[in-house]
Short mmCIF file of C-alpha atoms and ligand atoms in Angstrom, two decimals:
data_model
loop_
_atom_site.label_atom_id
_atom_site.label_comp_id
_atom_site.label_asym_id
_atom_site.label_seq_id
_atom_site.Cartn_x
_atom_site.Cartn_y
_atom_site.Cartn_z
CA UNK W 1 62.69 11.70 -53.59
CA UNK W 2 59.97 9.41 -54.29
CA UNK W 3 56.56 10.03 -52.82
CA UNK W 4 54.84 7.03 -53.45
CA UNK W 5 56.91 6.15 -50.73
CA UNK W 6 54.60 8.43 -48.53
CA UNK W 7 50.65 7.68 -47.20
CA UNK W 8 50.72 11.24 -47.02
CA UNK W 9 48.62 12.32 -49.73
CA UNK W 10 45.11 10.88 -49.10
CA UNK W 11 41.91 12.14 -49.05
CA UNK W 12 41.45 14.21 -45.74
CA UNK W 13 38.75 11.88 -44.44
CA UNK W 14 41.07 8.79 -44.43
CA UNK W 15 43.96 10.57 -42.33
CA UNK W 16 44.72 8.41 -38.86
CA UNK W 17 46.75 10.16 -36.54
CA UNK W 18 47.85 8.45 -32.97
CA UNK W 19 49.08 9.96 -29.68
CA UNK W 20 51.22 7.41 -28.08
CA UNK W 21 52.06 8.27 -24.70
CA UNK W 22 54.28 6.40 -22.49
CA UNK W 23 52.22 6.05 -19.04
CA UNK W 24 55.19 6.58 -16.98
CA UNK W 25 53.63 9.75 -15.02
CA UNK W 26 51.86 12.68 -15.51
CA UNK W 27 50.57 14.14 -18.81
CA UNK W 28 53.21 16.86 -19.21
CA UNK W 29 51.92 19.86 -20.80
CA UNK W 30 54.56 19.14 -23.75
CA UNK W 31 52.31 16.09 -24.55
CA UNK W 32 49.53 17.66 -23.55
CA UNK W 33 50.17 19.74 -26.65
CA UNK W 34 51.17 16.68 -29.22
CA UNK W 35 47.82 15.10 -28.18
CA UNK W 36 46.31 18.25 -28.69
CA UNK W 37 47.85 19.32 -32.23
CA UNK W 38 47.10 15.99 -33.52
CA UNK W 39 43.68 16.16 -32.49
CA UNK W 40 43.12 19.20 -33.84
CA UNK W 41 44.34 17.89 -37.29
CA UNK W 42 42.44 14.80 -37.31
CA UNK W 43 39.21 16.67 -36.67
CA UNK W 44 40.28 19.18 -38.93
CA UNK W 45 40.34 16.63 -41.74
CA UNK W 46 37.52 14.42 -40.49
CA UNK W 47 39.88 11.61 -39.84
CA UNK W 48 40.35 9.37 -37.14
CA UNK W 49 42.63 10.13 -33.75
CA UNK W 50 43.70 7.11 -32.17
CA UNK W 51 45.41 6.62 -28.17
CA UNK W 52 47.81 4.30 -28.16
CA UNK W 53 49.49 3.54 -24.69
CA UNK W 54 52.80 2.84 -25.23
CA UNK W 55 54.04 0.67 -21.78
CA UNK W 56 56.78 -1.71 -23.33
CA UNK W 57 58.88 -0.24 -20.20
CA UNK W 58 57.96 -2.26 -17.98
CA UNK W 59 59.87 -0.80 -14.21
CA UNK W 60 58.44 2.85 -15.49
CA UNK W 61 55.47 2.20 -16.81
CA UNK W 62 52.30 2.05 -13.98
CA UNK W 63 48.22 1.37 -14.08
CA UNK W 64 47.74 4.50 -12.31
CA UNK W 65 50.01 6.71 -15.55
CA UNK W 66 47.11 5.03 -17.86
CA UNK W 67 44.39 6.43 -15.75
CA UNK W 68 46.07 9.79 -15.18
CA UNK W 69 46.28 10.23 -18.98
CA UNK W 70 43.30 8.93 -19.80
CA UNK W 71 41.26 11.47 -17.49
CA UNK W 72 43.27 14.75 -18.43
CA UNK W 73 42.75 13.63 -21.85
CA UNK W 74 38.78 13.48 -21.39
CA UNK W 75 38.82 16.46 -19.01
CA UNK W 76 40.37 18.41 -22.00
CA UNK W 77 37.91 17.35 -24.44
CA UNK W 78 40.46 15.24 -26.58
CA UNK W 79 38.41 12.44 -27.65
CA UNK W 80 39.61 9.73 -29.60
CA UNK W 81 37.67 6.96 -31.94
CA UNK W 82 39.84 3.84 -31.10
CA UNK W 83 41.89 3.23 -28.67
CA UNK W 84 41.51 2.09 -24.44
CA UNK W 85 38.09 1.87 -23.18
CA UNK W 86 36.50 2.50 -26.89
CA UNK W 87 37.77 -0.18 -28.95
CA UNK W 88 38.62 -0.60 -32.58
CA UNK W 89 39.47 -2.95 -35.10
CA UNK W 90 43.00 -2.32 -35.24
CA UNK W 91 43.50 -2.81 -32.07
CA UNK W 92 44.66 -4.53 -29.23
CA UNK W 93 45.73 -0.23 -28.28
CA UNK W 94 47.85 -1.34 -25.51
CA UNK W 95 51.61 -2.53 -26.36
CA UNK W 96 52.02 -5.56 -23.99
CA UNK W 97 48.58 -6.72 -25.98
CA UNK W 98 50.09 -6.86 -28.61
CA UNK W 99 53.34 -9.36 -28.14
CA UNK W 100 52.08 -11.72 -30.77
CA UNK W 101 52.01 -9.02 -33.46
CA UNK W 102 55.69 -7.98 -32.64
CA UNK W 103 56.35 -11.27 -32.97
CA UNK W 104 54.85 -12.11 -36.04
CA UNK W 105 56.34 -8.65 -37.98
CA UNK W 106 59.33 -10.17 -36.11
CA UNK W 107 59.60 -13.64 -37.80
CA UNK W 108 58.57 -12.00 -41.19
CA UNK W 109 61.52 -9.99 -41.22
CA UNK W 110 63.87 -12.79 -39.67
CA UNK W 111 61.94 -15.28 -43.20
CA UNK W 112 63.34 -12.66 -45.43
CA UNK W 113 66.64 -11.64 -44.37
CA UNK W 114 65.72 -8.39 -43.27
CA UNK W 115 66.59 -9.14 -39.52
CA UNK W 116 69.04 -11.43 -37.90
CA UNK W 117 69.26 -13.31 -34.49
CA UNK W 118 72.13 -11.51 -32.35
CA UNK W 119 73.95 -13.73 -29.84
CA UNK W 120 76.33 -11.58 -28.23
CA UNK W 121 76.09 -11.10 -24.70
CA UNK W 122 75.50 -7.97 -22.65
CA UNK W 123 79.25 -8.13 -21.20
CA UNK W 124 80.37 -8.51 -24.69
CA UNK W 125 77.96 -5.97 -25.90
CA UNK W 126 78.79 -3.48 -22.78
CA UNK W 127 82.69 -3.89 -23.84
CA UNK W 128 82.14 -2.83 -27.30
CA UNK W 129 80.14 -0.26 -25.57
CA UNK W 130 83.42 1.21 -23.86
CA UNK W 131 85.57 0.67 -26.02
CA UNK W 132 83.70 2.93 -28.43
CA UNK W 133 83.18 5.83 -25.19
CA UNK W 134 87.14 5.58 -24.77
CA UNK W 135 87.55 5.83 -28.35
CA UNK W 136 85.04 9.05 -28.12
CA UNK W 137 82.82 7.39 -30.34
CA UNK W 138 79.06 6.72 -30.54
CA UNK W 139 78.55 2.95 -30.28
CA UNK W 140 77.60 1.17 -33.52
CA UNK W 141 76.83 -2.77 -33.02
CA UNK W 142 79.96 -4.19 -35.43
CA UNK W 143 77.35 -6.61 -36.93
CA UNK W 144 79.39 -9.33 -35.57
CA UNK W 145 76.14 -11.67 -36.01
CA UNK W 146 75.06 -10.55 -39.06
CA UNK W 147 76.01 -13.84 -41.58
CA UNK W 148 75.86 -16.61 -38.97
CA UNK W 149 75.07 -20.11 -40.57
CA UNK W 150 72.46 -22.20 -39.41
CA UNK W 151 75.47 -24.36 -37.94
CA UNK W 152 76.89 -21.20 -35.81
CA UNK W 153 73.41 -20.27 -34.32
CA UNK W 154 72.63 -23.97 -33.48
CA UNK W 155 75.87 -24.26 -31.83
CA UNK W 156 75.41 -20.56 -30.14
CA UNK W 157 71.87 -22.18 -28.62
CA UNK W 158 73.38 -25.56 -27.68
CA UNK W 159 75.94 -23.70 -26.08
CA UNK W 160 73.27 -21.49 -23.59
CA UNK W 161 73.43 -18.24 -25.50
CA UNK W 162 70.03 -16.21 -25.31
CA UNK W 163 69.57 -13.85 -28.57
CA UNK W 164 68.07 -10.67 -29.67
CA UNK W 165 66.51 -9.86 -33.18
CA UNK W 166 68.85 -7.05 -34.90
CA UNK W 167 67.37 -5.04 -38.77
CA UNK W 168 70.09 -5.56 -41.19
CA UNK W 169 70.74 -2.32 -42.56
CA UNK W 170 72.80 -0.88 -45.02
CA UNK W 171 75.85 1.32 -43.69
CA UNK W 172 76.14 3.76 -46.25
CA UNK W 173 73.80 6.32 -47.44
CA UNK W 174 71.65 8.52 -45.89
CA UNK W 175 68.22 8.43 -44.78
CA UNK W 176 65.71 11.60 -44.81
CA UNK W 177 63.01 12.44 -42.35
CA UNK W 178 60.56 14.96 -44.79
CA UNK W 179 59.74 16.56 -41.37
CA UNK W 180 56.28 18.80 -42.30
CA UNK W 181 57.29 21.04 -39.39
CA UNK W 182 61.16 20.77 -39.98
CA UNK W 183 61.89 20.40 -43.53
CA UNK W 184 64.43 17.87 -44.41
CA UNK W 185 66.86 16.55 -42.04
CA UNK W 186 69.58 14.20 -43.57
CA UNK W 187 70.83 11.39 -41.42
CA UNK W 188 74.00 8.75 -41.91
CA UNK W 189 73.52 5.30 -41.90
CA UNK W 190 76.14 4.42 -40.66
CA UNK W 191 76.37 5.72 -37.13
CA UNK W 192 72.86 3.68 -36.89
CA UNK W 193 74.02 0.27 -36.72
CA UNK W 194 71.69 -2.81 -37.15
CA UNK W 195 69.80 -1.89 -33.95
CA UNK W 196 67.65 -4.21 -31.62
CA UNK W 197 64.37 -5.27 -32.67
CA UNK W 198 63.24 -7.79 -29.99
CA UNK W 199 64.70 -7.83 -26.58
CA UNK W 200 65.76 -11.54 -25.27
CA UNK W 201 62.68 -11.29 -23.47
CA UNK W 202 60.44 -11.35 -26.26
CA UNK W 203 60.10 -7.18 -25.27
CA UNK W 204 60.10 -5.38 -28.83
CA UNK W 205 61.86 -1.86 -28.69
CA UNK W 206 60.54 1.18 -28.74
CA UNK W 207 61.29 1.57 -32.57
CA UNK W 208 60.14 -1.94 -33.96
CA UNK W 209 56.96 -1.07 -31.68
CA UNK W 210 56.39 1.54 -32.76
CA UNK W 211 56.76 0.87 -36.40
CA UNK W 212 54.76 -2.16 -36.38
CA UNK W 213 52.05 -0.20 -34.99
CA UNK W 214 52.26 2.51 -36.96
CA UNK W 215 52.02 0.65 -40.03
CA UNK W 216 49.69 -2.20 -38.64
CA UNK W 217 47.32 0.72 -37.60
CA UNK W 218 47.56 2.97 -40.98
CA UNK W 219 48.69 5.99 -38.49
CA UNK W 220 49.16 8.45 -41.61
CA UNK W 221 50.67 11.09 -39.71
CA UNK W 222 53.35 11.02 -36.90
CA UNK W 223 52.97 14.31 -35.05
CA UNK W 224 55.05 14.21 -31.73
CA UNK W 225 57.65 15.77 -30.04
CA UNK W 226 61.31 16.61 -31.46
CA UNK W 227 63.12 14.71 -28.70
CA UNK W 228 62.15 11.85 -31.13
CA UNK W 229 63.53 13.09 -34.59
CA UNK W 230 66.95 10.93 -34.14
CA UNK W 231 64.55 8.28 -33.96
CA UNK W 232 62.83 8.84 -37.05
CA UNK W 233 65.39 7.47 -40.01
CA UNK W 234 65.39 3.64 -37.61
CA UNK W 235 61.33 3.55 -38.10
CA UNK W 236 61.48 5.43 -41.38
CA UNK W 237 64.10 2.08 -42.59
CA UNK W 238 61.90 -0.35 -40.46
CA UNK W 239 58.74 0.30 -42.56
CA UNK W 240 60.95 0.35 -45.54
CA UNK W 241 62.16 -3.38 -44.54
CA UNK W 242 58.20 -4.23 -43.82
CA UNK W 243 57.61 -3.12 -47.29
CA UNK W 244 55.26 -0.04 -45.73
CA UNK W 245 54.16 3.18 -46.65
CA UNK W 246 55.44 6.06 -44.81
CA UNK W 247 53.44 8.26 -42.70
CA UNK W 248 53.98 11.98 -42.82
CA UNK W 249 56.27 13.33 -40.50
CA UNK W 250 55.64 16.37 -38.21
CA UNK W 251 58.39 16.71 -34.95
CA UNK W 252 56.78 19.53 -32.28
CA UNK W 253 59.86 21.80 -30.95
CA UNK W 254 60.17 21.49 -27.05
CA UNK W 255 58.64 23.63 -24.85
CA UNK W 256 61.06 25.64 -22.77
CA UNK W 257 60.81 27.43 -19.01
CA UNK W 258 61.68 31.00 -18.71
CA UNK W 259 65.06 30.22 -18.42
CA UNK W 260 65.28 28.71 -21.11
CA UNK W 261 65.97 24.87 -20.44
CA UNK W 262 62.70 22.58 -21.02
CA UNK W 263 59.82 23.00 -18.92
CA UNK W 264 59.51 20.83 -16.45
CA UNK W 265 57.82 20.32 -12.70
CA UNK W 266 61.23 22.83 -11.22
CA UNK W 267 59.23 25.55 -12.74
CA UNK W 268 56.28 24.86 -11.05
CA UNK W 269 52.60 23.03 -12.74
CA UNK W 270 53.91 20.98 -15.50
CA UNK W 271 51.13 18.26 -15.67
CA UNK W 272 47.75 18.91 -17.16
CA UNK W 273 46.31 17.54 -13.95
CA UNK W 274 48.33 19.96 -11.38
CA UNK W 275 46.66 23.05 -13.86
CA UNK W 276 43.57 21.35 -13.50
CA UNK W 277 43.80 21.25 -9.62
CA UNK W 278 44.93 24.85 -9.11
CA UNK W 279 41.54 25.70 -10.52
CA UNK W 280 42.30 26.06 -14.52
CA UNK W 281 39.19 25.77 -17.18
CA UNK W 282 40.01 23.61 -20.35
CA UNK W 283 39.07 26.28 -22.69
CA UNK W 284 41.77 28.42 -21.35
CA UNK W 285 44.54 25.22 -21.01
CA UNK W 286 43.80 24.28 -24.91
CA UNK W 287 43.26 27.65 -26.22
CA UNK W 288 47.33 28.53 -24.56
CA UNK W 289 48.46 25.24 -25.75
CA UNK W 290 47.63 25.58 -28.90
CA UNK W 291 49.03 28.79 -29.39
CA UNK W 292 52.44 27.65 -27.71
CA UNK W 293 53.76 26.01 -31.52
CA UNK W 294 51.55 27.44 -33.87
CA UNK W 295 49.68 31.18 -34.36
CA UNK W 296 47.27 31.95 -37.57
CA UNK W 297 48.16 35.17 -38.50
CA UNK W 298 50.98 35.84 -34.94
CA UNK W 299 48.10 38.58 -33.81
CA UNK W 300 45.31 36.97 -32.64
CA UNK W 301 44.50 35.07 -29.16
CA UNK W 302 41.17 33.88 -28.15
CA UNK W 303 40.13 30.46 -30.36
CA UNK W 304 37.48 28.22 -29.24
CA UNK W 305 37.85 24.94 -29.26
CA UNK W 306 35.87 24.61 -32.92
CA UNK W 307 37.45 27.74 -34.62
CA UNK W 308 40.97 25.63 -33.37
CA UNK W 309 39.47 22.99 -35.14
CA UNK W 310 38.85 25.28 -38.20
CA UNK W 311 41.66 26.90 -38.57
CA UNK W 312 44.31 24.70 -37.07
CA UNK W 313 47.38 23.60 -39.95
CA UNK W 314 50.73 21.66 -39.21
CA UNK W 315 51.98 24.16 -41.82
CA UNK W 316 51.97 27.16 -39.39
CA UNK W 317 53.60 25.09 -36.19
CA UNK W 318 56.72 26.96 -36.03
CA UNK W 319 60.30 25.16 -35.75
CA UNK W 320 61.65 26.50 -32.80
CA UNK W 321 61.25 26.16 -28.91
CA UNK W 322 58.40 27.80 -26.99
CA UNK W 323 58.51 29.27 -24.04
CA UNK W 324 55.49 28.52 -20.88
CA UNK W 325 54.12 31.57 -19.75
CA UNK W 326 51.68 31.04 -16.80
CA UNK W 327 51.00 35.00 -16.70
CA UNK W 328 49.08 34.48 -20.23
CA UNK W 329 47.50 31.77 -19.27
CA UNK W 330 46.63 33.38 -16.30
CA UNK W 331 44.80 35.75 -18.46
CA UNK W 332 43.66 33.71 -20.83
CA UNK W 333 42.05 31.80 -17.91
CA UNK W 334 40.22 34.65 -16.31
CA UNK W 335 39.40 35.50 -19.63
CA UNK W 336 37.26 31.67 -20.10
CA UNK W 337 35.73 32.31 -16.91
CA UNK W 338 34.61 35.46 -17.07
CA UNK W 339 33.09 35.05 -20.58
CA UNK W 340 31.47 31.27 -19.36
CA UNK W 341 28.04 31.42 -18.82
CA UNK W 342 27.29 31.09 -14.86
CA UNK W 343 25.44 28.40 -14.48
CA UNK W 344 28.30 26.57 -16.52
CA UNK W 345 30.70 28.92 -14.42
CA UNK W 346 29.06 27.00 -10.69
CA UNK W 347 28.41 23.85 -12.11
CA UNK W 348 32.66 24.22 -12.69
CA UNK W 349 32.70 25.39 -9.53
CA UNK W 350 30.79 22.64 -7.31
CA UNK W 351 33.18 20.22 -8.46
CA UNK W 352 36.12 22.03 -8.42
CA UNK W 353 35.26 22.98 -4.78
CA UNK W 354 34.72 19.30 -3.47
CA UNK W 355 38.38 19.01 -2.80
CA UNK W 356 38.50 22.45 -0.70
CA UNK W 357 37.68 23.66 2.24
CA UNK W 358 34.49 24.68 1.19
CA UNK W 359 33.36 20.95 -0.05
CA UNK W 360 29.37 20.22 1.29
CA UNK W 361 28.92 23.68 2.48
CA UNK W 362 27.55 26.31 0.12
CA UNK W 363 23.54 26.35 0.28
CA UNK W 364 23.45 24.47 3.59
CA UNK W 365 21.90 25.52 5.95
CA UNK W 366 21.12 29.20 5.82
CA UNK W 367 24.40 29.34 3.58
CA UNK W 368 24.31 30.95 0.37
CA UNK W 369 24.80 28.33 -2.80
CA UNK W 370 27.60 28.27 -5.14
CA UNK W 371 25.07 30.03 -7.73
CA UNK W 372 24.28 32.56 -5.23
CA UNK W 373 28.01 33.59 -5.09
CA UNK W 374 28.69 33.48 -8.59
CA UNK W 375 27.43 36.88 -9.47
CA UNK W 376 29.72 38.34 -6.87
CA UNK W 377 32.96 36.76 -7.75
CA UNK W 378 32.77 35.57 -11.40
CA UNK W 379 34.72 39.46 -12.62
CA UNK W 380 37.42 38.99 -10.08
CA UNK W 381 37.86 35.24 -10.36
CA UNK W 382 40.98 33.91 -12.44
CA UNK W 383 41.04 30.23 -11.62
CA UNK W 384 38.45 28.25 -10.09
CA UNK W 385 40.51 28.15 -7.00
CA UNK W 386 39.60 32.25 -6.65
CA UNK W 387 36.47 31.22 -5.84
CA UNK W 388 37.17 29.36 -2.70
CA UNK W 389 39.66 32.49 -1.88
CA UNK W 390 37.04 35.42 -2.19
CA UNK W 391 34.03 33.34 -0.32
CA UNK W 392 35.59 31.20 2.18
CA UNK W 393 34.27 34.03 4.55
CA UNK W 394 30.50 33.85 4.05
CA UNK W 395 31.19 30.18 5.38
CA UNK W 396 33.29 30.49 8.42
CA UNK W 397 33.07 33.52 10.73
CA UNK W 398 36.15 35.96 9.66
CA UNK W 399 39.80 35.12 10.09
CA UNK W 400 41.97 37.81 9.89
CA UNK W 401 44.54 37.80 7.26
CA UNK W 402 47.84 39.48 9.21
CA UNK W 403 48.00 42.15 6.88
CA UNK W 404 44.17 43.17 6.68
CA UNK W 405 44.00 43.23 10.77
CA UNK W 406 47.19 45.47 11.09
CA UNK W 407 45.26 48.03 8.66
CA UNK W 408 42.33 48.04 10.40
CA UNK W 409 43.98 48.44 14.04
CA UNK W 410 45.25 51.14 12.10
CA UNK W 411 42.99 52.83 10.75
CA UNK W 412 41.88 55.83 12.69
CA UNK W 413 38.60 55.99 12.31
CA UNK W 414 37.79 52.01 12.15
CA UNK W 415 35.88 52.43 15.38
CA UNK W 416 33.74 55.16 14.08
CA UNK W 417 32.79 53.61 10.84
CA UNK W 418 32.26 50.10 12.42
CA UNK W 419 30.01 51.42 14.85
CA UNK W 420 27.83 53.81 12.64
CA UNK W 421 27.77 50.89 10.10
CA UNK W 422 26.56 48.37 12.49
CA UNK W 423 23.82 50.85 13.88
CA UNK W 424 22.59 52.31 10.20
CA UNK W 425 22.60 48.20 9.37
CA UNK W 426 20.73 46.86 11.92
CA UNK W 427 17.59 49.78 11.44
CA UNK W 428 17.49 49.18 8.25
CA UNK W 429 13.75 48.03 6.86
CA UNK W 430 14.71 45.95 3.70
CA UNK W 431 18.12 44.30 3.57
CA UNK W 432 18.50 44.66 -0.13
CA UNK W 433 21.87 45.78 -1.74
CA UNK W 434 20.18 49.26 -3.21
CA UNK W 435 19.27 49.64 0.80
CA UNK W 436 22.45 49.24 1.98
CA UNK W 437 24.03 51.08 -0.84
CA UNK W 438 22.17 53.91 0.48
CA UNK W 439 22.40 53.92 3.50
CA UNK W 440 26.10 53.56 3.66
CA UNK W 441 26.83 56.28 1.21
CA UNK W 442 24.64 58.56 2.92
CA UNK W 443 26.93 57.37 6.58
CA UNK W 444 29.67 58.02 4.54
CA UNK W 445 29.28 61.52 3.26
CA UNK W 446 28.38 61.84 7.11
CA UNK W 447 31.70 61.29 8.33
CA UNK W 448 32.76 63.13 5.56
CA UNK W 449 34.67 60.16 4.18
CA UNK W 450 35.56 58.86 0.60
CA UNK W 451 33.15 55.83 -0.23
CA UNK W 452 36.66 53.37 -0.35
CA UNK W 453 38.10 55.04 2.66
CA UNK W 454 34.73 53.97 4.82
CA UNK W 455 34.00 50.58 3.35
CA UNK W 456 37.03 49.62 4.01
CA UNK W 457 37.21 48.89 8.02
CA UNK W 458 34.00 47.56 7.18
CA UNK W 459 35.22 44.81 4.06
CA UNK W 460 38.04 43.96 6.63
CA UNK W 461 35.38 43.29 9.53
CA UNK W 462 33.15 40.68 7.88
CA UNK W 463 35.89 39.20 5.98
CA UNK W 464 39.25 39.39 7.41
CA UNK W 465 40.50 40.34 3.89
CA UNK W 466 41.34 43.25 1.71
CA UNK W 467 40.09 42.09 -0.93
CA UNK W 468 36.32 40.77 -1.40
CA UNK W 469 33.60 40.78 -4.04
CA UNK W 470 31.29 43.92 -3.64
CA UNK W 471 30.65 45.44 -0.56
CA UNK W 472 26.79 45.94 -0.59
CA UNK W 473 26.28 42.65 -2.93
CA UNK W 474 28.59 40.75 0.36
CA UNK W 475 26.64 42.13 3.12
CA UNK W 476 23.14 41.40 1.88
CA UNK W 477 24.28 37.88 0.84
CA UNK W 478 25.78 37.87 4.32
CA UNK W 479 22.20 38.84 6.08
CA UNK W 480 21.99 41.14 8.24
CA UNK W 481 22.15 39.49 11.45
CA UNK W 482 25.49 37.81 10.70
CA UNK W 483 27.19 41.17 8.99
CA UNK W 484 25.68 43.12 11.92
CA UNK W 485 27.39 40.50 14.67
CA UNK W 486 30.48 40.43 12.54
CA UNK W 487 30.86 44.37 12.86
CA UNK W 488 30.35 44.28 16.65
CA UNK W 489 32.93 41.11 16.95
CA UNK W 490 35.36 44.07 15.22
CA UNK W 491 34.27 46.81 17.50
CA UNK W 492 35.31 44.36 20.33
CA UNK W 493 38.23 43.40 18.92
CA UNK W 494 39.50 46.92 18.64
CA UNK W 495 38.74 48.07 22.38
CA UNK W 496 40.92 45.20 23.29
CA UNK W 497 43.59 45.90 21.13
CA UNK W 498 43.58 49.60 21.87
N1 LIG K 501 55.96 6.59 -26.45
C1 LIG K 501 56.61 7.82 -26.99
C2 LIG K 501 56.95 9.23 -25.86
O1 LIG K 501 55.58 8.50 -24.96
C3 LIG K 501 56.22 8.79 -27.97
C4 LIG K 501 55.98 7.74 -29.27
C5 LIG K 501 55.96 8.20 -30.70
O2 LIG K 501 54.93 8.98 -31.05
O3 LIG K 501 56.50 8.16 -31.50
O4 LIG K 501 57.33 9.79 -25.78
#
């Protein structure tokens, strides 16, 4: 094959990669992985990363989705050098604002005879499609308008027929997609048909808009999901018809759910926004998505973004589908939370809790602040949402979880433990972690109970839960008065329930 027709071998710095989402919903993790791989590749080569919004589907595109996608990309830290909000000299970067460019490209193809106007009516085409279906064959346009004379065209126009623009294609031979991940994939030209470039409304088809834009924006590498592979021969033929060199292609395999069907809403959270609102941190999601299809050595699992930029390569992207593993992601999230600087974690938590029951509470009146609480919970958190579960009781009187309450009621030692704890904690000189710990250890010994067993009713009484941050730290943070009053309330509760 003639490699001169590819742009790929240019200086790394000249690398131009685009991410081209259709704004028809939230950014799915599949889209986020595509964006991440493109971004890592562009950054690793000190090239440019371009964001292009493909909004020509007027029924499904929404402004809200554009904003969502942009906000998810920003949150992930995937910044773009050209695109919405940033500008660039190959813009505009939203397809609906590029209509003139498509019109001119179509006019040039018509002029050179590489494209032609087709006047077949939707009814005629529907009938042809139905015939093909009945015969069990794929529909291929029969080229009826491929050789109309100017006179024919005038007549059709005069008869009120609208027209579309179609690309004139060879109906023999093959088109080979050279793909970095899949290798060479061959497509028979005869099944492609003279496809439509511009609809009668003047709006370009997906394949036309993408090809014009990739050429016009100087894209050197097209990295996208392999659901687009069947479109690629059409885009190659179009680029060739326009006299353009080809970008290099890398089609990423699908992401599957545990049941091996395409990963989607049915499997739970599937968009970046959902993972974000469940308390995942960007470092974990980027690291996890990087490994969902790529590996350095089949072993290393933890990579900072800087390491990913340094190590990422398209050659090491696998060609088979990957299965999304929530447990691994959640393990990774816990890892990043535990290893985060506590100030940074506090600031992430502060942003996160704005939309939760804790909004506005930490640090008001005599309540602990997020910064006070981080050392108590950092080791136990797997998501930012865990902060809410683990600390909510500091801000409200304990509301008992069913399981916790039934344990407390069934614990024969509880009345004695609680009475003892209320008494010794009331009479401590200094209400510090050390003093609380030493007096409660002593009490456990006095009552001949193991420490864990002794602390359990205290834990449930002050928090309503069976799992809390460290007990001595928790009591100190609650303060003497609040701790003792909760213990006394629990003693009453037990009396009344007995
Ligand atoms: N707009 C297309 C999509 O969201 C991607 C097109 C491309 O990358 O070529 O699926």
